[in-house]
Tab-separated table of C-alpha atoms in Angstrom:
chain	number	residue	atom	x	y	z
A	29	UNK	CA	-16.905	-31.794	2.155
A	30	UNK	CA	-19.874	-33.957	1.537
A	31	UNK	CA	-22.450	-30.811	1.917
A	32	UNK	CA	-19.722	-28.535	0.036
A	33	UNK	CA	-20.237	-31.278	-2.828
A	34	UNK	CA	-24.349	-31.417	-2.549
A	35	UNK	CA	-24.232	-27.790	-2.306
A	36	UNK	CA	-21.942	-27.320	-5.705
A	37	UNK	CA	-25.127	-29.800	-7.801
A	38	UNK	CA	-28.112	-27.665	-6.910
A	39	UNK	CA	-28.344	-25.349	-10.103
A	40	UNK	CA	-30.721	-22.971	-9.726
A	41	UNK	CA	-31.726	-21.902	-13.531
A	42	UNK	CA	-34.287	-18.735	-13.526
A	43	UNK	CA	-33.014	-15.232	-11.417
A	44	UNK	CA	-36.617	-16.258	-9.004
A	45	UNK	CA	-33.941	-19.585	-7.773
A	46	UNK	CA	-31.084	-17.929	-8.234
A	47	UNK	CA	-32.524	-15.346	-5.691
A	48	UNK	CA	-33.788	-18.006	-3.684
A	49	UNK	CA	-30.718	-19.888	-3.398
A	50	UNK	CA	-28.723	-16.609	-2.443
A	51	UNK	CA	-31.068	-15.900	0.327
A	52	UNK	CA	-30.216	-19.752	1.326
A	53	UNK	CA	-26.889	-19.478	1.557
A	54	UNK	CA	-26.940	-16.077	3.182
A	55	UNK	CA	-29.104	-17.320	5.832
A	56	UNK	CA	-26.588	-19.861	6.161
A	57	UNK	CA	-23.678	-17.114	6.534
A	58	UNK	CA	-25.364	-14.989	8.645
A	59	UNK	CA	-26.616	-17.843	11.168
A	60	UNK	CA	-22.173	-18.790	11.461
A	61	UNK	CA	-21.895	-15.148	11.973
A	62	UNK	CA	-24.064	-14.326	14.457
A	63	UNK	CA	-26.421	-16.965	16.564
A	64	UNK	CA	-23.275	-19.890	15.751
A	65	UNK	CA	-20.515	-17.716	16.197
A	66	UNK	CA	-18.903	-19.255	19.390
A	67	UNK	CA	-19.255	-22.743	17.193
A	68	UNK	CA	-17.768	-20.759	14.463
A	69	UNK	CA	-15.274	-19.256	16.311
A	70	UNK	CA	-13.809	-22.947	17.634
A	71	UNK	CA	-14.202	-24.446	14.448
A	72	UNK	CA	-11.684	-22.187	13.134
A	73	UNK	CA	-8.629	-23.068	14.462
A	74	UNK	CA	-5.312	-21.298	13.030
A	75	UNK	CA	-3.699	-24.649	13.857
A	76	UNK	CA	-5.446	-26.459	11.010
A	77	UNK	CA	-5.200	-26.179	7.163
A	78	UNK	CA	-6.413	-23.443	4.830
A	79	UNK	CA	-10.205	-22.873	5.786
A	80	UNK	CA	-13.339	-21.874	3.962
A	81	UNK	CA	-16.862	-20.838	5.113
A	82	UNK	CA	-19.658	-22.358	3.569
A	83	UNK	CA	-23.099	-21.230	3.091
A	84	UNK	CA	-25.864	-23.555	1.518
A	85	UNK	CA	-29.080	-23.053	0.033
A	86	UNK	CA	-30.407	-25.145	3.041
A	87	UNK	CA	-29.616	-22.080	4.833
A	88	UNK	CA	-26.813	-24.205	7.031
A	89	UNK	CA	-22.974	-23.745	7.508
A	90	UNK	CA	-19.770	-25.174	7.169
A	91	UNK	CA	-16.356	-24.594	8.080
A	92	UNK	CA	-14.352	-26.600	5.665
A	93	UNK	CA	-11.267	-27.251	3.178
A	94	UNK	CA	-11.738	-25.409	-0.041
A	95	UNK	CA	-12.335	-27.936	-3.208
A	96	UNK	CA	-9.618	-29.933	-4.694
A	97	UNK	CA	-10.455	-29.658	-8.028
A	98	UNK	CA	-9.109	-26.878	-10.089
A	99	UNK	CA	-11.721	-24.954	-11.572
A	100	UNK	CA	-13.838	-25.747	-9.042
A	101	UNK	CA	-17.609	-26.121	-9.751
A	102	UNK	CA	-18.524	-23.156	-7.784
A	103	UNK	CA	-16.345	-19.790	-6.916
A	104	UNK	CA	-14.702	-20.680	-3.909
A	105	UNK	CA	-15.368	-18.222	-0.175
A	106	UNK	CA	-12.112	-16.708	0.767
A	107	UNK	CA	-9.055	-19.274	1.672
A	108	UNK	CA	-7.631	-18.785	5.194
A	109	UNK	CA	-10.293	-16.978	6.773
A	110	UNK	CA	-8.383	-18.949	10.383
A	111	UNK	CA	-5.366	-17.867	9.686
A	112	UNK	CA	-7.016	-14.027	10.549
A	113	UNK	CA	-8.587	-15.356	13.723
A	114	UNK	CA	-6.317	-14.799	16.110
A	115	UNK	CA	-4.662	-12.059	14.737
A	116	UNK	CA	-7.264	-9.694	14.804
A	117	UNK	CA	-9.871	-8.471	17.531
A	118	UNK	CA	-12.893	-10.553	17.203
A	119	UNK	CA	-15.258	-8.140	15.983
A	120	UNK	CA	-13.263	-6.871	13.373
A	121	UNK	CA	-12.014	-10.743	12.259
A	122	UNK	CA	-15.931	-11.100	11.609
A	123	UNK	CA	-16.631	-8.235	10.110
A	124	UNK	CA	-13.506	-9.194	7.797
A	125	UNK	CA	-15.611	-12.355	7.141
A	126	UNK	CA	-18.693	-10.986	6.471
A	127	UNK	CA	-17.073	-8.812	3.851
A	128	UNK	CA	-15.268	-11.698	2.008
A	129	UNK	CA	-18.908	-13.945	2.221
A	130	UNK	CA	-20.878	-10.841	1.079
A	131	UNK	CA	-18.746	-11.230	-1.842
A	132	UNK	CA	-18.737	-15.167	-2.124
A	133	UNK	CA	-22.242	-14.682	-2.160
A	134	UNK	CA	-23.007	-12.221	-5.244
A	135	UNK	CA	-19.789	-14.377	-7.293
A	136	UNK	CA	-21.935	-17.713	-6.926
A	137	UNK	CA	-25.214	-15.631	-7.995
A	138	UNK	CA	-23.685	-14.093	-10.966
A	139	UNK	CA	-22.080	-17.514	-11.794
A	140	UNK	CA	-25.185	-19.175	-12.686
A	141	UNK	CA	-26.619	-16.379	-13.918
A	142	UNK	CA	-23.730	-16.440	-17.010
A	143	UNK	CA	-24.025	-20.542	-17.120
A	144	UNK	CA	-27.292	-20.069	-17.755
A	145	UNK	CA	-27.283	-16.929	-20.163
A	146	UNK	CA	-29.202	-14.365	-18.003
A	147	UNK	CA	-29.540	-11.230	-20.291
A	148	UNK	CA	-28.743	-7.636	-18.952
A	149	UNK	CA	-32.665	-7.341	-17.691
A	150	UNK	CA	-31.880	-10.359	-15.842
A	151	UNK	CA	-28.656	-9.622	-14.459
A	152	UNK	CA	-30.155	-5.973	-13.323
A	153	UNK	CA	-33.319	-7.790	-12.039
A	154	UNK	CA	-31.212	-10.308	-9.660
A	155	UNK	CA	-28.753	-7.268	-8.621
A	156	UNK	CA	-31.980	-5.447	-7.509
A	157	UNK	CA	-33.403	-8.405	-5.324
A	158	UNK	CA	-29.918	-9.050	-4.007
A	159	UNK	CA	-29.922	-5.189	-2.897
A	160	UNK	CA	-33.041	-5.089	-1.169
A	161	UNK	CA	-31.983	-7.428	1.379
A	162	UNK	CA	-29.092	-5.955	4.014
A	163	UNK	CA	-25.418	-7.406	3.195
A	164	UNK	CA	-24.384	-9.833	6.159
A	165	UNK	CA	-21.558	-7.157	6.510
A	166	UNK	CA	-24.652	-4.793	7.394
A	167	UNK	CA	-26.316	-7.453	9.908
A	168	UNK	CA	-22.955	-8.519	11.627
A	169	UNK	CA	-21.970	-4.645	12.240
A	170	UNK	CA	-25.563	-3.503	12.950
A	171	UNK	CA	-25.028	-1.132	15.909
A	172	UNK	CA	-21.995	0.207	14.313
A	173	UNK	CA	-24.266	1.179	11.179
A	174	UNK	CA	-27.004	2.383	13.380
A	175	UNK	CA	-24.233	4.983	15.393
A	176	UNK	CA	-23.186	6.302	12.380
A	177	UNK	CA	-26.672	7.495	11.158
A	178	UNK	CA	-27.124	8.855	14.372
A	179	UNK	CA	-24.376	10.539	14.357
A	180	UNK	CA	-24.854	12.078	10.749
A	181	UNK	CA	-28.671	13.073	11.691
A	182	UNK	CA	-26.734	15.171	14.217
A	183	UNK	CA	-24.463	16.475	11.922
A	184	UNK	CA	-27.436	17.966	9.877
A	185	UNK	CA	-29.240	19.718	12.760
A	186	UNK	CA	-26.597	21.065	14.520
A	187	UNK	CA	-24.314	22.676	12.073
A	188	UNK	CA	-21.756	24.283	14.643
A	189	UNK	CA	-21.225	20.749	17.084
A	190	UNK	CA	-21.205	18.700	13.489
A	191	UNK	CA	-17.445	20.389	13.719
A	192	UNK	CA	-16.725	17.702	16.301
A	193	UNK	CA	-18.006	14.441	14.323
A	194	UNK	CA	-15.074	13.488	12.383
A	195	UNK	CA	-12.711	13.070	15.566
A	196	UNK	CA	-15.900	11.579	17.122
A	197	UNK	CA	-16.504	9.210	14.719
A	198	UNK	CA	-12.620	8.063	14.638
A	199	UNK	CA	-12.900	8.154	18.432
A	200	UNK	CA	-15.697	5.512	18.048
A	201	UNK	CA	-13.264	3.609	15.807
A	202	UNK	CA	-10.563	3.848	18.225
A	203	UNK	CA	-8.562	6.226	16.766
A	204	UNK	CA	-7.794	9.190	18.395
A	205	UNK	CA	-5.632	12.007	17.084
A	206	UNK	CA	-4.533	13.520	20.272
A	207	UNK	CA	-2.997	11.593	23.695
A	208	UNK	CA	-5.178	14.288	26.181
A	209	UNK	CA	-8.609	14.360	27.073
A	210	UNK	CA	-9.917	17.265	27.663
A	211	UNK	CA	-11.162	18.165	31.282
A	212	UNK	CA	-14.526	18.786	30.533
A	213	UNK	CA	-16.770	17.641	28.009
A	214	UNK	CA	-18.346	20.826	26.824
A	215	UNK	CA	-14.926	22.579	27.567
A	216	UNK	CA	-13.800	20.316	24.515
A	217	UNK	CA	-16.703	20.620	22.145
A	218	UNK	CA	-15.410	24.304	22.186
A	219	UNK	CA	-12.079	23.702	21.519
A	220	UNK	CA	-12.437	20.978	18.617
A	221	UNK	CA	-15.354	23.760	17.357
A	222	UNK	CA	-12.347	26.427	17.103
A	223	UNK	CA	-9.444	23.858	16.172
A	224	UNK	CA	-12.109	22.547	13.218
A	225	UNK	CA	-13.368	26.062	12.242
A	226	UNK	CA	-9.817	27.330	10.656
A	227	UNK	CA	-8.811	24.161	9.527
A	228	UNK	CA	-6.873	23.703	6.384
A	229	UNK	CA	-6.625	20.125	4.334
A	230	UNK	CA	-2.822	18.576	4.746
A	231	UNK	CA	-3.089	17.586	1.280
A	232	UNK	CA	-5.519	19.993	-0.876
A	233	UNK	CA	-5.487	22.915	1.471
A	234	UNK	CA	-9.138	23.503	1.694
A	235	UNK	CA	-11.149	24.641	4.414
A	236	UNK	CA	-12.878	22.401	6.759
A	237	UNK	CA	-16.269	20.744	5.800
A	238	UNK	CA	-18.854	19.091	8.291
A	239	UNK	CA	-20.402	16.873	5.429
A	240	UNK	CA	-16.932	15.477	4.574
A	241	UNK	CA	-14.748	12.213	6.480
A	242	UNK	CA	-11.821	13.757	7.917
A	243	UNK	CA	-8.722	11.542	9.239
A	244	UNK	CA	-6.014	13.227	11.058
A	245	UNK	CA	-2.444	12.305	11.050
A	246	UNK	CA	-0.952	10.627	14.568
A	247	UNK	CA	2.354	11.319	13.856
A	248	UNK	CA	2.224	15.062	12.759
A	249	UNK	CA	-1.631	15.969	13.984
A	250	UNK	CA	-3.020	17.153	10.707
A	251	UNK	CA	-6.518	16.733	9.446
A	252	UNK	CA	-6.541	15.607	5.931
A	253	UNK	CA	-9.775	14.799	3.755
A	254	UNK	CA	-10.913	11.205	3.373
A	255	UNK	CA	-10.696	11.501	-0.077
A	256	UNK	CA	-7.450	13.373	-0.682
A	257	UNK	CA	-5.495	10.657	1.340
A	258	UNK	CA	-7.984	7.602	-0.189
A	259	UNK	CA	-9.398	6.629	3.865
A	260	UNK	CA	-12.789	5.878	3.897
A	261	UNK	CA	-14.549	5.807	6.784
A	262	UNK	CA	-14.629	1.831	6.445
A	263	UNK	CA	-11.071	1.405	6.106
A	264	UNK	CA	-10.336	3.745	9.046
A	265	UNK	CA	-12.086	1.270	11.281
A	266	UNK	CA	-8.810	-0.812	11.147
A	267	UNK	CA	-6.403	1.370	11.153
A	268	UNK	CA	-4.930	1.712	14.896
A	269	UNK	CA	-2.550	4.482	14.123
A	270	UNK	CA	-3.019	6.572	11.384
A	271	UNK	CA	-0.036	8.352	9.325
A	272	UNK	CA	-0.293	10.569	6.487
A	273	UNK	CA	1.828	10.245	3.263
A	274	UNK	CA	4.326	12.611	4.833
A	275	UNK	CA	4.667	11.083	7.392
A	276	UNK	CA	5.057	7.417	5.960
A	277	UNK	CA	7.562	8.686	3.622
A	278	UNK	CA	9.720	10.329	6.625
A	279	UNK	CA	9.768	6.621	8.070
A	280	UNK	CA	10.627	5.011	4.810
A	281	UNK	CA	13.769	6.829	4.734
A	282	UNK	CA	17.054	5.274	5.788
């Protein structure tokens, strides 16, 4: 804990170090996350204690034990990130951390920020910096990111194939809402086309949009909107088998 404890004395004053300290630590994050990860990976063993990952404004690492004393000087990353690591596929245990450090990160910047009475242009000023740069979320799932831009600048050229890009895009996720393939590929662009084109919301009972997340039920194979069931696109990415409220309810029963 001896960088943990050098880390929690450096106290950057003015939103200029503040920044500067963030992008430290990020760097730090993003370096564990990416060009360390095998390192990492081992260092976070399931078999040991309650584990934190540290970034520092050196722009180095740490996996470590969180801080004994209670409050601790900084906010503390999230506890138990290698309890996750061998639960999960690796990617998404990752992406999982990147999300919880994203988070560690703007919590330490906003903490000195109110120790050391930054006023609401300075709190939007440091926001703004801190938004300019990617999240480590954003660098760890690049590809991922990049996919799904592609596959909306299709969706806004090609109006009667967009039809297809919600099951496409929870194919990509590994969800898929029925067990067949189809036989051929353009044979099934047709068919999802037609299946899409009279399709009614589970939940709302609106038409079919091809600017709007769809998820479609496993258990009972209808499409639902995103929003009417609360599924972003995001959370779908973990979700292996998808049931609607229906559905879930059905199971609850006794």
């Amino acid at each position: 804990m001896e960088g943990a404890a050098a880390g929690a004395q450096y106290n950057p004053r003015t939103v200029e170090e503040v920044f500067k300290d963030f992008k430290g630590r990020r760097g730090g994050l993003i370096k564990a996350l990416t060009t360390d990860v095998e390192e990492f990976y081992r260092q976070c063993d399931p078999e040991k204690e309650n584990l934190c990952l540290y970034g520092f404004p050196s722009e180095q690492w740490e996996v470590s034990l969180p801080a004994e004393e209670v409050p601790p000087e900084l906010p503390e990353p999230a506890l138990g990130i290698n309890f996750a690591r061998d639960g999960m596929q690796d990617k998404d245990w990752l992406s999982l951390v990147a999300v919880h450090s994203d988070a560690w990160l703007l919590s330490v910047a906003f903490y000195f920020g109110a120790r050391f009475g930054f006023d609401k242009a300075d709190r939007k000023r440091l926001f703004n910096m801190i938004n300019d740069v990617p999240t480590i979320y954003e660098v760890v799932t690049g590809a991922e990111k990049k996919q799904v831009k592609e596959k909306s600048s299709v969706t806004n050229h090609n109006s009667n194939k967009s039809k297809s890009n919600p099951k496409v895009q929870r194919e990509s996720q590994g969800k898929f809402s029925k067990s067949s393939e189809p036989k051929d590929e353009d044979e099934g662009l047709d068919e999802e086309d037609d299946e899409h084109g009279e399709t009614l919301c589970g939940a709302c009972g609106e038409n079919y949009a091809s600017d709007e997340f769809w998820i479609c039920c496993d258990i009972c194979e209808k499409w639902f909107h995103g929003k009417c069931v609360k599924i972003t696109p995001a959370r779908a990415e973990h979700i292996k088998q998808y049931k609607c409220p229906s559905c879930s309810n059905k199971r609850a029963r006794p």
